[in-house]
PDB file of C-alpha atoms in Angstrom:
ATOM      1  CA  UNK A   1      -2.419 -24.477 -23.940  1.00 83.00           C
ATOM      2  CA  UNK A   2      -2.652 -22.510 -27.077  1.00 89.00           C
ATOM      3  CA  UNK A   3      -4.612 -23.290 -30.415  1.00 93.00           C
ATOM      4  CA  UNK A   4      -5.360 -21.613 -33.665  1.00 95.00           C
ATOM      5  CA  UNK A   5      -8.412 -22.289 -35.917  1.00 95.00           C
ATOM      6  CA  UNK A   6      -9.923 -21.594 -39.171  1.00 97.00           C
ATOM      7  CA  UNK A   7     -13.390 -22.216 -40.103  1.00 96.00           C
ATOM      8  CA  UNK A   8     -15.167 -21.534 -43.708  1.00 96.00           C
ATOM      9  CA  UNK A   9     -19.548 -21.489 -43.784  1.00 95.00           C
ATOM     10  CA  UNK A  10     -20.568 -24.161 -47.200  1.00 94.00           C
ATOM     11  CA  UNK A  11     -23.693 -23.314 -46.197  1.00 93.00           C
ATOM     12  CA  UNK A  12     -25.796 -20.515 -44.499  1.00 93.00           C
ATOM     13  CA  UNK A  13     -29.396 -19.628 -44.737  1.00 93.00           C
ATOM     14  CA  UNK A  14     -31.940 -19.260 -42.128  1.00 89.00           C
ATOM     15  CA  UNK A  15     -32.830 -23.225 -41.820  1.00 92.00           C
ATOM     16  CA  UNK A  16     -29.650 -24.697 -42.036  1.00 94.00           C
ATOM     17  CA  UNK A  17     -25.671 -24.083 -41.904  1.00 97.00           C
ATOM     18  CA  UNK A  18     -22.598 -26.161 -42.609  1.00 97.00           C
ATOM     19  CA  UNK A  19     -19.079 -25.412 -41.377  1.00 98.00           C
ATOM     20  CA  UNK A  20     -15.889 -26.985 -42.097  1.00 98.00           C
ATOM     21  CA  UNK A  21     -13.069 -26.158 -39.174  1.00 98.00           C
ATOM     22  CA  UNK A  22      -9.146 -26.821 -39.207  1.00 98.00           C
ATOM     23  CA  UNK A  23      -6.991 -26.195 -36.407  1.00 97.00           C
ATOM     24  CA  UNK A  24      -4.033 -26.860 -34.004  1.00 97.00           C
ATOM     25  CA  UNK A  25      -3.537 -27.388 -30.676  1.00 95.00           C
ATOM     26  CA  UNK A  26      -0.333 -26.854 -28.258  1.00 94.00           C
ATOM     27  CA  UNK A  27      -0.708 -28.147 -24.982  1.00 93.00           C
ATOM     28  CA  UNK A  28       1.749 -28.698 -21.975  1.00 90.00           C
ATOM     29  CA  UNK A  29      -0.705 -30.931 -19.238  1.00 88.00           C
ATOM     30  CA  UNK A  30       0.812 -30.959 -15.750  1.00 87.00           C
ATOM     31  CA  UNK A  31       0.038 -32.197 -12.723  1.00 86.00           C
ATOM     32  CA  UNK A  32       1.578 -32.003  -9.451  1.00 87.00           C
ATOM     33  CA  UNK A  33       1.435 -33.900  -6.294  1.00 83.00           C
ATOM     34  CA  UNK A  34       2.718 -32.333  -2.831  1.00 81.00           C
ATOM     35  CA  UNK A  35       4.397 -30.381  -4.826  1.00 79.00           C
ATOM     36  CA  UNK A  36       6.338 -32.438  -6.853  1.00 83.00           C
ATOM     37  CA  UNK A  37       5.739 -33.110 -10.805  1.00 81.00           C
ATOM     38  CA  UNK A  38       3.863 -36.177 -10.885  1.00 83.00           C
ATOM     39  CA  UNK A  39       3.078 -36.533 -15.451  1.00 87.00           C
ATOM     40  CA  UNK A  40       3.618 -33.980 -18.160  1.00 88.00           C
ATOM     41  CA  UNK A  41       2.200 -34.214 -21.213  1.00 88.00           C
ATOM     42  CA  UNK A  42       3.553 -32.555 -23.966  1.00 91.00           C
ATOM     43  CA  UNK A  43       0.399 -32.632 -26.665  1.00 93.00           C
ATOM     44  CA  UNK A  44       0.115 -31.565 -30.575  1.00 95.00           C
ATOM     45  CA  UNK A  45      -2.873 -31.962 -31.861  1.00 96.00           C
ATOM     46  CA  UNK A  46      -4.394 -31.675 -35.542  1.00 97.00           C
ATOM     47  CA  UNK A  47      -8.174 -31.110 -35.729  1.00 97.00           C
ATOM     48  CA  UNK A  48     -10.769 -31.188 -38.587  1.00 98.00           C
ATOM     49  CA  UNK A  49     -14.032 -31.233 -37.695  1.00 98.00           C
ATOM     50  CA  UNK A  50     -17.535 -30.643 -39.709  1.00 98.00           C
ATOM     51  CA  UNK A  51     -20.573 -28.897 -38.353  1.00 98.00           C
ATOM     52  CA  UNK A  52     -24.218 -29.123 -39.223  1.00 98.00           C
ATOM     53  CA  UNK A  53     -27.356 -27.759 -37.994  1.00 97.00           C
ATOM     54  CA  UNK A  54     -30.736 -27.386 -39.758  1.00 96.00           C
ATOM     55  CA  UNK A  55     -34.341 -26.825 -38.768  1.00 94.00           C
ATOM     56  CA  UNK A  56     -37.186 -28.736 -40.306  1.00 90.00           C
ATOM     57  CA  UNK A  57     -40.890 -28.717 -40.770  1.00 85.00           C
ATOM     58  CA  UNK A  58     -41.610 -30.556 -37.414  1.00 90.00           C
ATOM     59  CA  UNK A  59     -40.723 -27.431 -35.714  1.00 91.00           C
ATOM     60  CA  UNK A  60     -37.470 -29.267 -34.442  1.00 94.00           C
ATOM     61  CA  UNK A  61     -33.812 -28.503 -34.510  1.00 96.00           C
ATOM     62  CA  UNK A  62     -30.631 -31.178 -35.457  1.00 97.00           C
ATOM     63  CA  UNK A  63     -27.342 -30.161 -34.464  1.00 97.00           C
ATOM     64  CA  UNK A  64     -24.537 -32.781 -35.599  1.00 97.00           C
ATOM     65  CA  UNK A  65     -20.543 -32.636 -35.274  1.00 98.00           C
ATOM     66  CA  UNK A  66     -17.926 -34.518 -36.609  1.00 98.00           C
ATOM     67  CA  UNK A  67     -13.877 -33.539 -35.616  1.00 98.00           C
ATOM     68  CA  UNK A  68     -11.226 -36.118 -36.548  1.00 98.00           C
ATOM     69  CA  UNK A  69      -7.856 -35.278 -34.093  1.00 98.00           C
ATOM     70  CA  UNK A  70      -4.101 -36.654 -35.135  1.00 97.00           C
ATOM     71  CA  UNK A  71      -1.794 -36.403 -32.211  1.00 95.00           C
ATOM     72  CA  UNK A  72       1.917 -35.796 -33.805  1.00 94.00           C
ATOM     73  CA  UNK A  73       4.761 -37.394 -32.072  1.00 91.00           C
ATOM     74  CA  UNK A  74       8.176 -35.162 -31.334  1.00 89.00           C
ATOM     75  CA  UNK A  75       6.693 -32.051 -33.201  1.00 90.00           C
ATOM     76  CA  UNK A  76       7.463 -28.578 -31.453  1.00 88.00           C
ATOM     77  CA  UNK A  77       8.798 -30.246 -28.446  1.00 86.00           C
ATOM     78  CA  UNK A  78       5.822 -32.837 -28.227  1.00 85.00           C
ATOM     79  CA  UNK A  79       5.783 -36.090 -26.587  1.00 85.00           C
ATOM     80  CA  UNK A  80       7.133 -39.377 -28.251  1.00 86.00           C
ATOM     81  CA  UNK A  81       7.071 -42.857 -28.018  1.00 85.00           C
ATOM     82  CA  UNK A  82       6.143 -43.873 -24.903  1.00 78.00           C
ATOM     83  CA  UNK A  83       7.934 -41.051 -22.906  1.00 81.00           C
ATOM     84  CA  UNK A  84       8.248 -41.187 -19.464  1.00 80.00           C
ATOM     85  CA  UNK A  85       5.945 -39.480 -16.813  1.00 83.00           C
ATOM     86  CA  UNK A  86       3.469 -39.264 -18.783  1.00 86.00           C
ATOM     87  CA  UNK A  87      -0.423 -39.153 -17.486  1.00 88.00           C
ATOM     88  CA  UNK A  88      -0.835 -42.545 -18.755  1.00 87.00           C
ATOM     89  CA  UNK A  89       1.759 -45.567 -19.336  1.00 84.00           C
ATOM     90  CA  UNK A  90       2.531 -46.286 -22.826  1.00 85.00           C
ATOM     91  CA  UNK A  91       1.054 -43.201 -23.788  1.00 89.00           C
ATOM     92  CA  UNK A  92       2.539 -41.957 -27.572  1.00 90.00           C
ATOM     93  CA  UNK A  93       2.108 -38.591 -29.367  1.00 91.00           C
ATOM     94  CA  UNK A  94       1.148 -40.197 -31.983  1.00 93.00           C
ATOM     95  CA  UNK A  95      -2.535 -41.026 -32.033  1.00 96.00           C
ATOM     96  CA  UNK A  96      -5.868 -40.970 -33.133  1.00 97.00           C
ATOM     97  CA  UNK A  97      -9.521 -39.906 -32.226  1.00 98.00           C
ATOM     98  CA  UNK A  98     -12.732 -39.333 -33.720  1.00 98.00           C
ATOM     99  CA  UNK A  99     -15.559 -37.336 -31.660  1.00 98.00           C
ATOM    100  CA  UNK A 100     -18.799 -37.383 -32.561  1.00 98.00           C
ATOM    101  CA  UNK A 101     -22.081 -34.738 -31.235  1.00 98.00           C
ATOM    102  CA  UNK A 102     -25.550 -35.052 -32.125  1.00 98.00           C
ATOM    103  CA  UNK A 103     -28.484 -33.439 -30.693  1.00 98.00           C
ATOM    104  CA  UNK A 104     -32.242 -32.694 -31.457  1.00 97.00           C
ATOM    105  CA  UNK A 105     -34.328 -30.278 -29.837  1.00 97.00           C
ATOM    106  CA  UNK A 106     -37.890 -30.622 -30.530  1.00 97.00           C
ATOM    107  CA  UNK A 107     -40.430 -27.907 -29.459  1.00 95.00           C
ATOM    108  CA  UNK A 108     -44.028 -28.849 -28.231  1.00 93.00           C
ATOM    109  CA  UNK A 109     -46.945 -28.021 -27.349  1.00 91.00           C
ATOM    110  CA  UNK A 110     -48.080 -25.622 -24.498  1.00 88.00           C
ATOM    111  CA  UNK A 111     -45.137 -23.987 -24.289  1.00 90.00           C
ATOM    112  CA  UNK A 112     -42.656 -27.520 -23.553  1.00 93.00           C
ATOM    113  CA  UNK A 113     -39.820 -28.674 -25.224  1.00 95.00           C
ATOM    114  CA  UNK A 114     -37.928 -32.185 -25.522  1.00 97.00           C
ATOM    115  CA  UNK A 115     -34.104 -32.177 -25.786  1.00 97.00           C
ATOM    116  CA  UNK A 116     -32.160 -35.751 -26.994  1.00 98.00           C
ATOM    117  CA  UNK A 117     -28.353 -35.050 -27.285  1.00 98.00           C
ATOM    118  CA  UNK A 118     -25.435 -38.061 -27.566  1.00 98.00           C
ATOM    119  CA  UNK A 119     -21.480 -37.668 -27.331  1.00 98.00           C
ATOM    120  CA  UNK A 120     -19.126 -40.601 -27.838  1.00 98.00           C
ATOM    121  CA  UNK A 121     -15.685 -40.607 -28.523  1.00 98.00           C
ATOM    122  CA  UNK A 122     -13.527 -43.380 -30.780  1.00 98.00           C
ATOM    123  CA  UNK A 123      -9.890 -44.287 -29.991  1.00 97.00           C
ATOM    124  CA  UNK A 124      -8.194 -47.327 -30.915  1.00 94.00           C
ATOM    125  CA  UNK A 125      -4.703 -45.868 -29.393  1.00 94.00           C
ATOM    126  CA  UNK A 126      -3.736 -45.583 -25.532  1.00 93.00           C
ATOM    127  CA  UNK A 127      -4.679 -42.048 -24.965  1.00 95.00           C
ATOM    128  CA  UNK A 128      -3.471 -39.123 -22.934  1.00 94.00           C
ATOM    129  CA  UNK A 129      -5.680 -38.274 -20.418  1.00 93.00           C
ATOM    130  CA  UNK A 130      -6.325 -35.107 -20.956  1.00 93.00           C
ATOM    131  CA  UNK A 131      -7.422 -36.412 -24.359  1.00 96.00           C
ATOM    132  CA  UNK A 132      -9.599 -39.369 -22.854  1.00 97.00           C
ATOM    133  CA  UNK A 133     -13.579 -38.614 -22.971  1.00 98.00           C
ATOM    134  CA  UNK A 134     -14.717 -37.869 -19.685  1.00 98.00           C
ATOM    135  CA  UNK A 135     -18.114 -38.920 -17.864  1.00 98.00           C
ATOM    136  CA  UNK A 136     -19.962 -37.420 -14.557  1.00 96.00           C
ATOM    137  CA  UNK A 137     -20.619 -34.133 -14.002  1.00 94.00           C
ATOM    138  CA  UNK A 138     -22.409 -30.859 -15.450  1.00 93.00           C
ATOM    139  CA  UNK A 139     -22.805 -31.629 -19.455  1.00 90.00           C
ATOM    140  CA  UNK A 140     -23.157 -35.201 -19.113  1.00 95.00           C
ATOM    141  CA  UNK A 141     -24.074 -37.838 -15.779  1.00 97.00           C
ATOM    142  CA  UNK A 142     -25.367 -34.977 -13.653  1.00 96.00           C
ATOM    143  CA  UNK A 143     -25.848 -37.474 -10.609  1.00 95.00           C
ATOM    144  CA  UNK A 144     -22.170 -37.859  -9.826  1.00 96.00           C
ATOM    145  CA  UNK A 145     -18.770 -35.804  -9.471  1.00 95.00           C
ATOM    146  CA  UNK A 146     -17.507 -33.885 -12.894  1.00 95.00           C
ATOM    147  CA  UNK A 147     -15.162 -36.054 -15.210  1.00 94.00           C
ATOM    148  CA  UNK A 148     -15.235 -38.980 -12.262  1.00 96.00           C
ATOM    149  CA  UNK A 149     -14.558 -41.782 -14.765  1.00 96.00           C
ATOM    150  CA  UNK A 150     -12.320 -41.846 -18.202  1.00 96.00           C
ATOM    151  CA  UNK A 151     -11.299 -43.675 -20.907  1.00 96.00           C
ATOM    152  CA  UNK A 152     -10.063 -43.659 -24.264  1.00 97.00           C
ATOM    153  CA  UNK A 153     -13.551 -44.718 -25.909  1.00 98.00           C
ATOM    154  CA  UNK A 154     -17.056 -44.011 -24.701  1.00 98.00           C
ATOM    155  CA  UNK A 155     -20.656 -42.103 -25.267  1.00 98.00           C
ATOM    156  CA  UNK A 156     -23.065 -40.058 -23.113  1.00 98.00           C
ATOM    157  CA  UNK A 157     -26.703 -40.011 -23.804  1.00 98.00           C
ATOM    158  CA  UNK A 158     -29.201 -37.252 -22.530  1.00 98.00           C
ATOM    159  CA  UNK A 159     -33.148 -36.881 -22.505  1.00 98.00           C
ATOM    160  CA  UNK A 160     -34.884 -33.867 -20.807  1.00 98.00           C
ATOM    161  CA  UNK A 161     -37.679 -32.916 -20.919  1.00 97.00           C
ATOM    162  CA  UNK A 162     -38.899 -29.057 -20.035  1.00 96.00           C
ATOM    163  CA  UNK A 163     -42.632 -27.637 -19.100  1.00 94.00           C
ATOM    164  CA  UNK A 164     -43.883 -24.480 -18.160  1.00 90.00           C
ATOM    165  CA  UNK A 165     -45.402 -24.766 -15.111  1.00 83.00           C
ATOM    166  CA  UNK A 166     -48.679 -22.299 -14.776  1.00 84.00           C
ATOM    167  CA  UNK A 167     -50.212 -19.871 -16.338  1.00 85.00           C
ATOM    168  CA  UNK A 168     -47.900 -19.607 -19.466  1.00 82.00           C
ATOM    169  CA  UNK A 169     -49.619 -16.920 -21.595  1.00 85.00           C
ATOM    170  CA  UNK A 170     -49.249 -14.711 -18.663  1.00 86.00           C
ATOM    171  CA  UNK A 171     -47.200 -11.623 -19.346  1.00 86.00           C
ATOM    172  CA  UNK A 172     -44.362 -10.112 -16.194  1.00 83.00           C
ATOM    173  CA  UNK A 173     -42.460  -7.320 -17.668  1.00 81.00           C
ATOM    174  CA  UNK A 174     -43.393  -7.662 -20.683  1.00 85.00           C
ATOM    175  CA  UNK A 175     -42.665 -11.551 -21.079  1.00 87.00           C
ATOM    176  CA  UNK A 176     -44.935 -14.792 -21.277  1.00 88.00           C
ATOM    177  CA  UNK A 177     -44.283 -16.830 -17.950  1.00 85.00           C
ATOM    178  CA  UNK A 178     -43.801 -19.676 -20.596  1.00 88.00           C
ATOM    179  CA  UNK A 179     -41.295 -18.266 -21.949  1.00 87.00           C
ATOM    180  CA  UNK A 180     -39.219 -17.178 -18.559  1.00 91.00           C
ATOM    181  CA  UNK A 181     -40.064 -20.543 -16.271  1.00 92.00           C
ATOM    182  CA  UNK A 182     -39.473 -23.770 -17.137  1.00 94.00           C
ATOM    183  CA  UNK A 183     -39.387 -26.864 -15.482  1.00 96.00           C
ATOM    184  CA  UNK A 184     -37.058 -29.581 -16.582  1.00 97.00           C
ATOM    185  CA  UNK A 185     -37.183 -33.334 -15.803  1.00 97.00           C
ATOM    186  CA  UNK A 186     -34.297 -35.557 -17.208  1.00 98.00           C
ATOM    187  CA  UNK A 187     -32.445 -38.941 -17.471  1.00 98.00           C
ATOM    188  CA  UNK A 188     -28.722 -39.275 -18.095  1.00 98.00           C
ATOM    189  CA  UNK A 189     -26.640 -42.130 -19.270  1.00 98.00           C
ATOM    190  CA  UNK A 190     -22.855 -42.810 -19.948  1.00 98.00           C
ATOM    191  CA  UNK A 191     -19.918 -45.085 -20.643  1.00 98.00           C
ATOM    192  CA  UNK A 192     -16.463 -45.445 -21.438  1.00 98.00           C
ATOM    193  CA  UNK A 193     -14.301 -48.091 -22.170  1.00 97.00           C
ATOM    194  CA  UNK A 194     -10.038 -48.780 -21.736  1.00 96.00           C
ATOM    195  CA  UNK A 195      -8.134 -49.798 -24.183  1.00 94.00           C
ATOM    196  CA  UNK A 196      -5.398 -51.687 -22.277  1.00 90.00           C
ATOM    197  CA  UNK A 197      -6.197 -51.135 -18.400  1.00 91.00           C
ATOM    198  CA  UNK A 198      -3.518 -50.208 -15.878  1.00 88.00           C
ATOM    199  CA  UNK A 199      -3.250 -52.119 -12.734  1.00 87.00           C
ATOM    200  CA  UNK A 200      -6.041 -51.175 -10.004  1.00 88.00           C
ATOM    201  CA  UNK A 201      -8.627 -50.196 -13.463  1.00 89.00           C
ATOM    202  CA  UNK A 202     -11.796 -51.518 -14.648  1.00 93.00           C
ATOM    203  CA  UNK A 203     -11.962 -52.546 -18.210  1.00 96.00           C
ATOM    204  CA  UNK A 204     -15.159 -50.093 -18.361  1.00 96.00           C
ATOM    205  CA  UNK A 205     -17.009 -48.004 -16.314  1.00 97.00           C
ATOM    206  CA  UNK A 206     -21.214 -47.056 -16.551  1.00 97.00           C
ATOM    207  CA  UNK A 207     -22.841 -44.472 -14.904  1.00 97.00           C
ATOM    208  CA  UNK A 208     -26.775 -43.623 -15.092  1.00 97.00           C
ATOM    209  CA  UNK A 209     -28.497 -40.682 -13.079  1.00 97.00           C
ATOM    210  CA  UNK A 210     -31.719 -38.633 -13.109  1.00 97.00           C
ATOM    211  CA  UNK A 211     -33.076 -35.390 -12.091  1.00 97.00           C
ATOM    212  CA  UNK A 212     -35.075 -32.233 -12.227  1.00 97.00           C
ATOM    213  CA  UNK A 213     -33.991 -28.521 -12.603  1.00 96.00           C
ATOM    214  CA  UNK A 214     -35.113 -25.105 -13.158  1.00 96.00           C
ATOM    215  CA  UNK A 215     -34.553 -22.917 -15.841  1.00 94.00           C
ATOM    216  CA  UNK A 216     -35.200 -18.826 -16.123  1.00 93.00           C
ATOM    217  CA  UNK A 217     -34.671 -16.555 -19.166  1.00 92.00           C
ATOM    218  CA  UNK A 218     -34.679 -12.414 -19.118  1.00 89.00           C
ATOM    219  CA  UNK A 219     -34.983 -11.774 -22.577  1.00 82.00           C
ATOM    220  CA  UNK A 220     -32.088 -13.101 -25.047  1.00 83.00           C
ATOM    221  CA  UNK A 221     -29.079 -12.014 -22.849  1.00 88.00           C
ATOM    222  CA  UNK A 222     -29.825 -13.713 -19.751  1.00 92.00           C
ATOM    223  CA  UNK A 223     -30.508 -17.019 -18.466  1.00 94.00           C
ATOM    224  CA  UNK A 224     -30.034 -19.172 -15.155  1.00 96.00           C
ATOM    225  CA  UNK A 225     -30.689 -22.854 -14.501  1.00 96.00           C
ATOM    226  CA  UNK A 226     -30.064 -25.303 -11.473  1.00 97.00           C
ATOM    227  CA  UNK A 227     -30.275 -28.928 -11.651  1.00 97.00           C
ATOM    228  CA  UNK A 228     -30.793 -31.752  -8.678  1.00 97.00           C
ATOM    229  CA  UNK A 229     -29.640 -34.899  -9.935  1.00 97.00           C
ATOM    230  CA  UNK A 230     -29.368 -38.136  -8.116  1.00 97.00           C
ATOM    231  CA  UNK A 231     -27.137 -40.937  -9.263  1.00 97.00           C
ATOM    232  CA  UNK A 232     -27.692 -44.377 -10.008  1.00 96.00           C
ATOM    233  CA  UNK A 233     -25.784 -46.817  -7.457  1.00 93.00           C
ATOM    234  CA  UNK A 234     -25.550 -50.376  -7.394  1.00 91.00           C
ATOM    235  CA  UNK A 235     -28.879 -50.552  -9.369  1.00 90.00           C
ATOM    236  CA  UNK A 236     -30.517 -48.301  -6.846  1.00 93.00           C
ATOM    237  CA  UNK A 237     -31.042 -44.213  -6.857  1.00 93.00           C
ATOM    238  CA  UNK A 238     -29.505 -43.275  -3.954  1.00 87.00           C
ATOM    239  CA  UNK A 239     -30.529 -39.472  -2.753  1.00 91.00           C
ATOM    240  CA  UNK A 240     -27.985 -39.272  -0.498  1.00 92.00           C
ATOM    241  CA  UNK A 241     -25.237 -39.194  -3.033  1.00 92.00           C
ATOM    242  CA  UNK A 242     -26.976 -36.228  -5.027  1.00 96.00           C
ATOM    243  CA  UNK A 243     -25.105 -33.010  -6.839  1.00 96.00           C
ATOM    244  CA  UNK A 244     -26.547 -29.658  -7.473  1.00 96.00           C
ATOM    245  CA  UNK A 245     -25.412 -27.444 -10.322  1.00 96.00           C
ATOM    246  CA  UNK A 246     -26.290 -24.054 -10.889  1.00 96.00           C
ATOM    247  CA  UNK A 247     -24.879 -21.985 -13.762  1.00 95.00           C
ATOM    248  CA  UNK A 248     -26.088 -18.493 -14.716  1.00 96.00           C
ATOM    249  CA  UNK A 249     -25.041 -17.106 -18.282  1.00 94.00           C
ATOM    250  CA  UNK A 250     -24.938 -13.087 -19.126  1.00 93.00           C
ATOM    251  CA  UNK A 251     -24.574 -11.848 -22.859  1.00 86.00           C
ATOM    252  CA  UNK A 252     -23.585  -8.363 -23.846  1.00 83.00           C
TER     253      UNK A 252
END
């Protein structure tokens, strides 16, 4: 997969920025089973997308995205109409999608924080699926396997909550304990939706889990966080079905 971008700031202060992105993407998908070639995609891909994020007088934060993506049919060697062995039957190059990210992060008081984020995805066309939107896993239904359903349209919807736990004023090398420790409690939610089903698929699929995790921070260049999340099954929260994700991040 290769891809090239431009992007150009309309706006950058302190409170808020705008950016406008263009790009294009290259991508060969290919998957094998017992070693034979079971789909290849062949994928070009147009992007545009629009970028936003301000702060306001609520001591909050809004982050919003917007990218529009044309697949184009037989360019560079890309997939046509309806090609065979491809991911997904009837499948073209040619296609449309519209993403959309929102997100607020609202800071309060004794050292807590609320954070509400939404992703959905638009399609009207049969998609590739590496270009479906994905639900379950790390980044959006926590309580089940990563990208266990897909489908050309759908959303996931986030709320968690964060606390610190004791004694946040407290200093440890030099840094509050409420601004190192925090507790997190959250609630996710997500769908997607088929345009034209295959054989053996649902029309949709829904997934709901919740949680708790932990999150540390060292300063601005590290920061670790593990979250227990247990899914939603048959309208029941069954513990035995839980995942655990831990994911530390290092900036130089």
């Amino acid at each position: 997969m290769y891809g090239i971008y431009v992007s150009r700031p309309f706006i950058k202060t302190r409170e808020r920025s705008l950016t406008v992105k263009a790009g294009f993407q290259y991508k060969d998908v290919y998957e094998y089973r017992l070693d034979s070639l079971n789909s290849k995609d062949d994928i070009r891909i147009f992007n545009i997308g629009v970028n936003y994020d301000c702060s306001d007088g609520l001591y909050g934060r809004n982050i919003w995205g917007i990218e529009y993506s044309m697949g184009i049919r037989d360019l560079l060697g890309g997939a046509g109409r309806k090609d065979a062995n491809t991911s997904r039957l009837n499948a073209d190059g040619q296609f449309n999608k519209l993403n959309i990210d929102a997100a607020r992060v609202q800071k309060l008081p004794l050292y807590s924080y609320l954070v509400l984020k939404g992703s959905a995805q638009i399609s009207g066309d049969e998609l590739f699926v590496a270009e479906q939107f994905v639900i379950g896993g790390m980044g959006s239904v926590r309580g089940f396997k990563p990208a266990i359903h897909s489908g050309d349209n759908g959303y996931s919807l986030t709320a968690e909550f964060a606390l610190s736990p004791f004694f946040p004023e407290t200093k440890v090398l030099g840094q509050k304990i409420g601004d190192t420790i925090k507790l997190a409690l959250f609630a996710d939610h997500g769908g997607i939706y088929r345009n034209k089903p295959q054989p053996g698929e649902d029309k949709d699929n829904y997934l709901t889990s919740m949680g708790a995790g932990l999150r540390l921070y060292a300063g601005k260049n590290f920061s670790f966080r593990i979250d227990y999340a247990v899914p939603e099954i048959n309208g029941r929260f069954n513990s035995k079905n839980s995942e655990t994700y831990a994911q530390a991040t290092i900036a130089f």
